[in-house]
């Protein structure tokens, strides 16, 4: 049975596209993109998903308290029987309630070599710090900001004269490689939270292994 993957986005969705393309060429290791959720109605990533026949949902955060917003996310993910949630440019901070519900089944892509430069504008932070090497990281999400267990990283050299834009573009190329690899690893069982089995979803509790 394919691992059912849900992707949360807020915008252009090029990382989502990398997953769509990887699935198309059989490089997701049996993972199947089963739902894309955006918190913004106009997100370009929604069109990328819809054009491949992947179900999409818009769940707007505006006007909702965080717990209510996240309850809607979880309902949509549960309805679609999602087993792995990928944050791919999802621009909302998630509360511990949501993170605990999906712990071990929730991963994020971040444009720096964590633990360096967590939070917003990671590429700008790298340029300001004057580092020669930065990169990108796929990690499990825990209750901190970009602090969870690292799954995959790739380095990108900072070039003289780099701007935030030129550096972001080169980092993004590497993001598009490591995110599908990480999802594939998860699907194949080589990537596991804490090195063990993923946290059972409430629906799994009490089920025999
Ligand atoms: C990426 O740089 C990702 O690392 C960060 O947000 C950006 C999303 O880009 N979390 P896209 O929407 O996937 O093109």
mmCIF file of C-alpha atoms and ligand atoms in Angstrom:
data_model
loop_
_atom_site.group_PDB
_atom_site.id
_atom_site.type_symbol
_atom_site.label_atom_id
_atom_site.label_comp_id
_atom_site.label_asym_id
_atom_site.label_seq_id
_atom_site.Cartn_x
_atom_site.Cartn_y
_atom_site.Cartn_z
ATOM 1 C CA UNK A 1 0.000 0.000 0.000
ATOM 2 C CA UNK A 2 1.301 3.432 -0.935
ATOM 3 C CA UNK A 3 2.174 5.820 1.845
ATOM 4 C CA UNK A 4 -0.392 8.607 1.651
ATOM 5 C CA UNK A 5 1.333 11.993 1.713
ATOM 6 C CA UNK A 6 -0.293 15.357 2.394
ATOM 7 C CA UNK A 7 1.519 18.565 1.449
ATOM 8 C CA UNK A 8 0.866 21.909 3.130
ATOM 9 C CA UNK A 9 1.733 25.001 1.111
ATOM 10 C CA UNK A 10 1.186 28.749 1.154
ATOM 11 C CA UNK A 11 2.554 29.929 -2.168
ATOM 12 C CA UNK A 12 4.315 29.103 -5.412
ATOM 13 C CA UNK A 13 4.880 25.440 -4.596
ATOM 14 C CA UNK A 14 8.110 24.610 -6.398
ATOM 15 C CA UNK A 15 8.977 22.047 -3.718
ATOM 16 C CA UNK A 16 5.533 20.547 -4.197
ATOM 17 C CA UNK A 17 6.335 20.431 -7.915
ATOM 18 C CA UNK A 18 9.524 18.517 -7.158
ATOM 19 C CA UNK A 19 7.435 15.919 -5.325
ATOM 20 C CA UNK A 20 4.898 15.751 -8.165
ATOM 21 C CA UNK A 21 7.698 15.273 -10.692
ATOM 22 C CA UNK A 22 9.397 12.646 -8.535
ATOM 23 C CA UNK A 23 6.182 10.693 -8.175
ATOM 24 C CA UNK A 24 5.687 10.947 -11.951
ATOM 25 C CA UNK A 25 9.043 9.291 -12.617
ATOM 26 C CA UNK A 26 8.590 6.659 -9.940
ATOM 27 C CA UNK A 27 11.125 8.229 -7.585
ATOM 28 C CA UNK A 28 8.956 8.585 -4.476
ATOM 29 C CA UNK A 29 9.437 5.009 -3.370
ATOM 30 C CA UNK A 30 5.794 4.109 -3.251
ATOM 31 C CA UNK A 31 4.662 7.352 -1.636
ATOM 32 C CA UNK A 32 1.567 8.855 -3.162
ATOM 33 C CA UNK A 33 0.609 12.528 -3.074
ATOM 34 C CA UNK A 34 -2.937 12.293 -1.785
ATOM 35 C CA UNK A 35 -3.808 15.837 -0.715
ATOM 36 C CA UNK A 36 -2.485 19.384 -1.016
ATOM 37 C CA UNK A 37 -3.728 21.999 1.418
ATOM 38 C CA UNK A 38 -3.073 25.713 1.112
ATOM 39 C CA UNK A 39 -3.910 28.361 3.678
ATOM 40 C CA UNK A 40 -3.984 30.909 0.841
ATOM 41 C CA UNK A 41 -6.665 30.667 -1.854
ATOM 42 C CA UNK A 42 -4.498 31.981 -4.692
ATOM 43 C CA UNK A 43 -1.425 29.820 -4.045
ATOM 44 C CA UNK A 44 0.137 28.811 -7.366
ATOM 45 C CA UNK A 45 0.920 25.396 -5.922
ATOM 46 C CA UNK A 46 -2.803 24.572 -5.901
ATOM 47 C CA UNK A 47 -2.853 24.734 -9.685
ATOM 48 C CA UNK A 48 0.257 22.552 -9.922
ATOM 49 C CA UNK A 49 -1.527 19.884 -7.871
ATOM 50 C CA UNK A 50 -4.906 20.193 -9.562
ATOM 51 C CA UNK A 51 -3.355 19.875 -13.009
ATOM 52 C CA UNK A 52 -2.025 16.460 -11.948
ATOM 53 C CA UNK A 53 -5.325 15.380 -10.470
ATOM 54 C CA UNK A 54 -4.172 15.630 -6.843
ATOM 55 C CA UNK A 55 -7.031 16.639 -4.532
ATOM 56 C CA UNK A 56 -6.634 20.145 -3.122
ATOM 57 C CA UNK A 57 -8.173 22.002 -0.226
ATOM 58 C CA UNK A 58 -8.000 25.645 0.797
ATOM 59 C CA UNK A 59 -8.195 26.153 4.541
ATOM 60 C CA UNK A 60 -7.785 29.825 5.287
ATOM 61 C CA UNK A 61 -6.208 30.806 8.563
ATOM 62 C CA UNK A 62 -7.666 34.295 8.451
ATOM 63 C CA UNK A 63 -10.421 34.855 10.959
ATOM 64 C CA UNK A 64 -9.681 31.620 12.808
ATOM 65 C CA UNK A 65 -7.852 31.139 16.097
ATOM 66 C CA UNK A 66 -4.852 28.833 15.645
ATOM 67 C CA UNK A 67 -6.436 25.795 17.342
ATOM 68 C CA UNK A 68 -9.546 26.078 15.155
ATOM 69 C CA UNK A 69 -7.427 26.454 12.014
ATOM 70 C CA UNK A 70 -5.285 23.478 12.936
ATOM 71 C CA UNK A 71 -8.329 21.374 13.819
ATOM 72 C CA UNK A 72 -9.533 21.940 10.265
ATOM 73 C CA UNK A 73 -6.140 20.950 8.890
ATOM 74 C CA UNK A 74 -6.118 17.757 10.954
ATOM 75 C CA UNK A 75 -9.689 16.873 9.923
ATOM 76 C CA UNK A 76 -8.840 17.289 6.253
ATOM 77 C CA UNK A 77 -5.655 15.236 6.648
ATOM 78 C CA UNK A 78 -7.472 12.506 8.572
ATOM 79 C CA UNK A 79 -10.332 12.387 6.062
ATOM 80 C CA UNK A 80 -7.756 11.814 3.334
ATOM 81 C CA UNK A 81 -6.039 9.139 5.519
ATOM 82 C CA UNK A 82 -2.728 11.000 5.339
ATOM 83 C CA UNK A 83 0.240 9.219 6.940
ATOM 84 C CA UNK A 84 3.000 11.746 6.289
ATOM 85 C CA UNK A 85 2.580 15.530 6.279
ATOM 86 C CA UNK A 86 5.110 17.630 4.355
ATOM 87 C CA UNK A 87 5.428 21.341 5.060
ATOM 88 C CA UNK A 88 6.613 22.779 1.746
ATOM 89 C CA UNK A 89 6.669 26.543 2.063
ATOM 90 C CA UNK A 90 3.814 26.557 4.569
ATOM 91 C CA UNK A 91 4.030 29.969 6.187
ATOM 92 C CA UNK A 92 2.118 29.408 9.423
ATOM 93 C CA UNK A 93 3.711 28.569 12.738
ATOM 94 C CA UNK A 94 2.038 25.445 14.100
ATOM 95 C CA UNK A 95 1.114 24.991 17.746
ATOM 96 C CA UNK A 96 2.206 22.112 19.938
ATOM 97 C CA UNK A 97 -1.253 20.534 19.659
ATOM 98 C CA UNK A 98 -0.890 20.004 15.915
ATOM 99 C CA UNK A 99 2.777 19.053 16.178
ATOM 100 C CA UNK A 100 2.110 16.414 18.833
ATOM 101 C CA UNK A 101 -0.754 14.970 16.803
ATOM 102 C CA UNK A 102 1.533 14.473 13.811
ATOM 103 C CA UNK A 103 4.862 13.952 15.553
ATOM 104 C CA UNK A 104 7.110 11.600 13.644
ATOM 105 C CA UNK A 105 4.852 12.073 10.622
ATOM 106 C CA UNK A 106 5.533 15.755 10.010
ATOM 107 C CA UNK A 107 8.513 17.051 8.025
ATOM 108 C CA UNK A 108 9.640 20.474 6.811
ATOM 109 C CA UNK A 109 12.048 21.859 4.220
ATOM 110 C CA UNK A 110 14.160 24.816 5.319
ATOM 111 C CA UNK A 111 16.654 26.886 3.268
ATOM 112 C CA UNK A 112 19.719 26.673 5.523
ATOM 113 C CA UNK A 113 21.967 24.081 7.087
ATOM 114 C CA UNK A 114 20.141 23.799 10.396
ATOM 115 C CA UNK A 115 20.833 24.460 13.210
ATOM 116 C CA UNK A 116 22.284 27.547 11.483
ATOM 117 C CA UNK A 117 19.813 30.262 10.489
ATOM 118 C CA UNK A 118 16.439 28.997 11.692
ATOM 119 C CA UNK A 119 13.290 31.051 11.196
ATOM 120 C CA UNK A 120 12.489 33.557 8.471
ATOM 121 C CA UNK A 121 14.831 34.829 5.736
ATOM 122 C CA UNK A 122 17.427 32.106 6.224
ATOM 123 C CA UNK A 123 19.258 33.059 3.031
ATOM 124 C CA UNK A 124 19.431 36.717 4.117
ATOM 125 C CA UNK A 125 20.737 35.582 7.502
ATOM 126 C CA UNK A 126 23.450 33.525 5.810
ATOM 127 C CA UNK A 127 24.575 36.467 3.680
ATOM 128 C CA UNK A 128 24.574 38.795 6.684
ATOM 129 C CA UNK A 129 26.674 36.319 8.661
ATOM 130 C CA UNK A 130 29.213 36.123 5.833
ATOM 131 C CA UNK A 131 29.329 32.311 5.734
ATOM 132 C CA UNK A 132 30.925 30.622 2.730
ATOM 133 C CA UNK A 133 28.626 27.643 2.772
ATOM 134 C CA UNK A 134 24.933 27.374 3.473
ATOM 135 C CA UNK A 135 22.337 24.975 2.087
ATOM 136 C CA UNK A 136 19.053 23.328 2.906
ATOM 137 C CA UNK A 137 17.636 20.848 5.388
ATOM 138 C CA UNK A 138 14.713 18.442 5.573
ATOM 139 C CA UNK A 139 13.821 17.743 9.184
ATOM 140 C CA UNK A 140 11.143 16.323 11.396
ATOM 141 C CA UNK A 141 9.100 19.067 13.014
ATOM 142 C CA UNK A 142 9.181 19.310 16.778
ATOM 143 C CA UNK A 143 7.872 21.975 19.143
ATOM 144 C CA UNK A 144 10.755 24.392 18.481
ATOM 145 C CA UNK A 145 11.326 26.615 15.449
ATOM 146 C CA UNK A 146 13.284 24.534 12.918
ATOM 147 C CA UNK A 147 14.835 22.409 15.672
ATOM 148 C CA UNK A 148 13.653 18.878 14.892
ATOM 149 C CA UNK A 149 15.739 15.856 13.931
ATOM 150 C CA UNK A 150 17.558 16.360 10.644
ATOM 151 C CA UNK A 151 16.713 13.912 7.848
ATOM 152 C CA UNK A 152 18.741 15.272 4.931
ATOM 153 C CA UNK A 153 20.930 18.254 4.140
ATOM 154 C CA UNK A 154 22.770 19.573 1.142
ATOM 155 C CA UNK A 155 25.441 22.244 1.029
ATOM 156 C CA UNK A 156 25.442 25.244 -1.302
ATOM 157 C CA UNK A 157 28.493 27.510 -1.670
ATOM 158 C CA UNK A 158 27.948 31.226 -1.211
ATOM 159 C CA UNK A 159 29.529 33.051 -4.154
ATOM 160 C CA UNK A 160 31.054 36.518 -4.085
ATOM 161 C CA UNK A 161 28.375 38.965 -5.210
ATOM 162 C CA UNK A 162 25.504 36.650 -4.289
ATOM 163 C CA UNK A 163 22.233 38.397 -3.538
ATOM 164 C CA UNK A 164 19.408 36.915 -1.525
ATOM 165 C CA UNK A 165 17.764 36.070 -4.830
ATOM 166 C CA UNK A 166 20.710 34.366 -6.531
ATOM 167 C CA UNK A 167 21.545 32.399 -3.403
ATOM 168 C CA UNK A 168 17.900 31.401 -2.872
ATOM 169 C CA UNK A 169 17.712 30.128 -6.447
ATOM 170 C CA UNK A 170 20.730 27.842 -6.012
ATOM 171 C CA UNK A 171 19.520 26.610 -2.629
ATOM 172 C CA UNK A 172 16.096 25.900 -4.116
ATOM 173 C CA UNK A 173 17.651 23.613 -6.746
ATOM 174 C CA UNK A 174 19.048 21.507 -3.914
ATOM 175 C CA UNK A 175 15.775 21.629 -1.954
ATOM 176 C CA UNK A 176 14.130 20.063 -4.978
ATOM 177 C CA UNK A 177 16.549 17.151 -4.749
ATOM 178 C CA UNK A 178 16.519 16.420 -1.026
ATOM 179 C CA UNK A 179 12.800 16.753 -0.369
ATOM 180 C CA UNK A 180 11.741 13.924 -2.714
ATOM 181 C CA UNK A 181 14.678 11.838 -1.436
ATOM 182 C CA UNK A 182 13.517 12.339 2.150
ATOM 183 C CA UNK A 183 9.915 11.396 1.320
ATOM 184 C CA UNK A 184 11.153 8.354 -0.529
ATOM 185 C CA UNK A 185 13.317 7.385 2.450
ATOM 186 C CA UNK A 186 10.339 7.723 4.752
ATOM 187 C CA UNK A 187 8.174 5.624 2.450
ATOM 188 C CA UNK A 188 10.846 2.954 2.214
ATOM 189 C CA UNK A 189 11.392 2.926 5.973
ATOM 190 C CA UNK A 190 14.981 4.147 5.948
ATOM 191 C CA UNK A 191 13.965 7.482 7.510
ATOM 192 C CA UNK A 192 12.334 7.183 10.881
ATOM 193 C CA UNK A 193 11.758 9.625 13.694
ATOM 194 C CA UNK A 194 14.211 8.913 16.514
ATOM 195 C CA UNK A 195 15.487 5.930 14.562
ATOM 196 C CA UNK A 196 12.448 3.880 15.558
ATOM 197 C CA UNK A 197 8.933 3.495 14.313
ATOM 198 C CA UNK A 198 6.874 6.615 13.692
ATOM 199 C CA UNK A 199 4.575 7.744 16.474
ATOM 200 C CA UNK A 200 1.325 5.843 15.995
ATOM 201 C CA UNK A 201 -1.597 7.952 14.881
ATOM 202 C CA UNK A 202 -4.525 7.736 17.327
ATOM 203 C CA UNK A 203 -6.319 5.536 14.803
ATOM 204 C CA UNK A 204 -3.399 3.069 14.947
ATOM 205 C CA UNK A 205 -3.345 2.808 18.718
ATOM 206 C CA UNK A 206 -4.401 -0.619 19.858
ATOM 207 C CA UNK A 207 -3.959 -2.057 16.396
ATOM 208 C CA UNK A 208 -1.747 -5.085 16.182
ATOM 209 C CA UNK A 209 1.560 -4.444 14.422
HETATM 210 C C1 LIG B 1 11.453 27.232 0.271
HETATM 211 O O1 LIG B 1 12.617 28.000 0.216
HETATM 212 C C2 LIG B 1 11.417 26.422 1.531
HETATM 213 O O2 LIG B 1 12.671 26.017 1.972
HETATM 214 C C3 LIG B 1 10.822 27.401 2.499
HETATM 215 O O3 LIG B 1 9.851 28.093 1.767
HETATM 216 C C4 LIG B 1 10.204 28.088 0.391
HETATM 217 C C5 LIG B 1 9.048 27.519 -0.362
HETATM 218 O O4 LIG B 1 9.203 27.585 -1.748
HETATM 219 N N1 LIG B 1 10.294 26.708 3.660
HETATM 220 P P1 LIG B 1 8.171 26.865 -2.711
HETATM 221 O O5 LIG B 1 6.768 27.397 -2.376
HETATM 222 O O6 LIG B 1 8.265 25.399 -2.494
HETATM 223 O O7 LIG B 1 8.579 27.279 -4.094
#
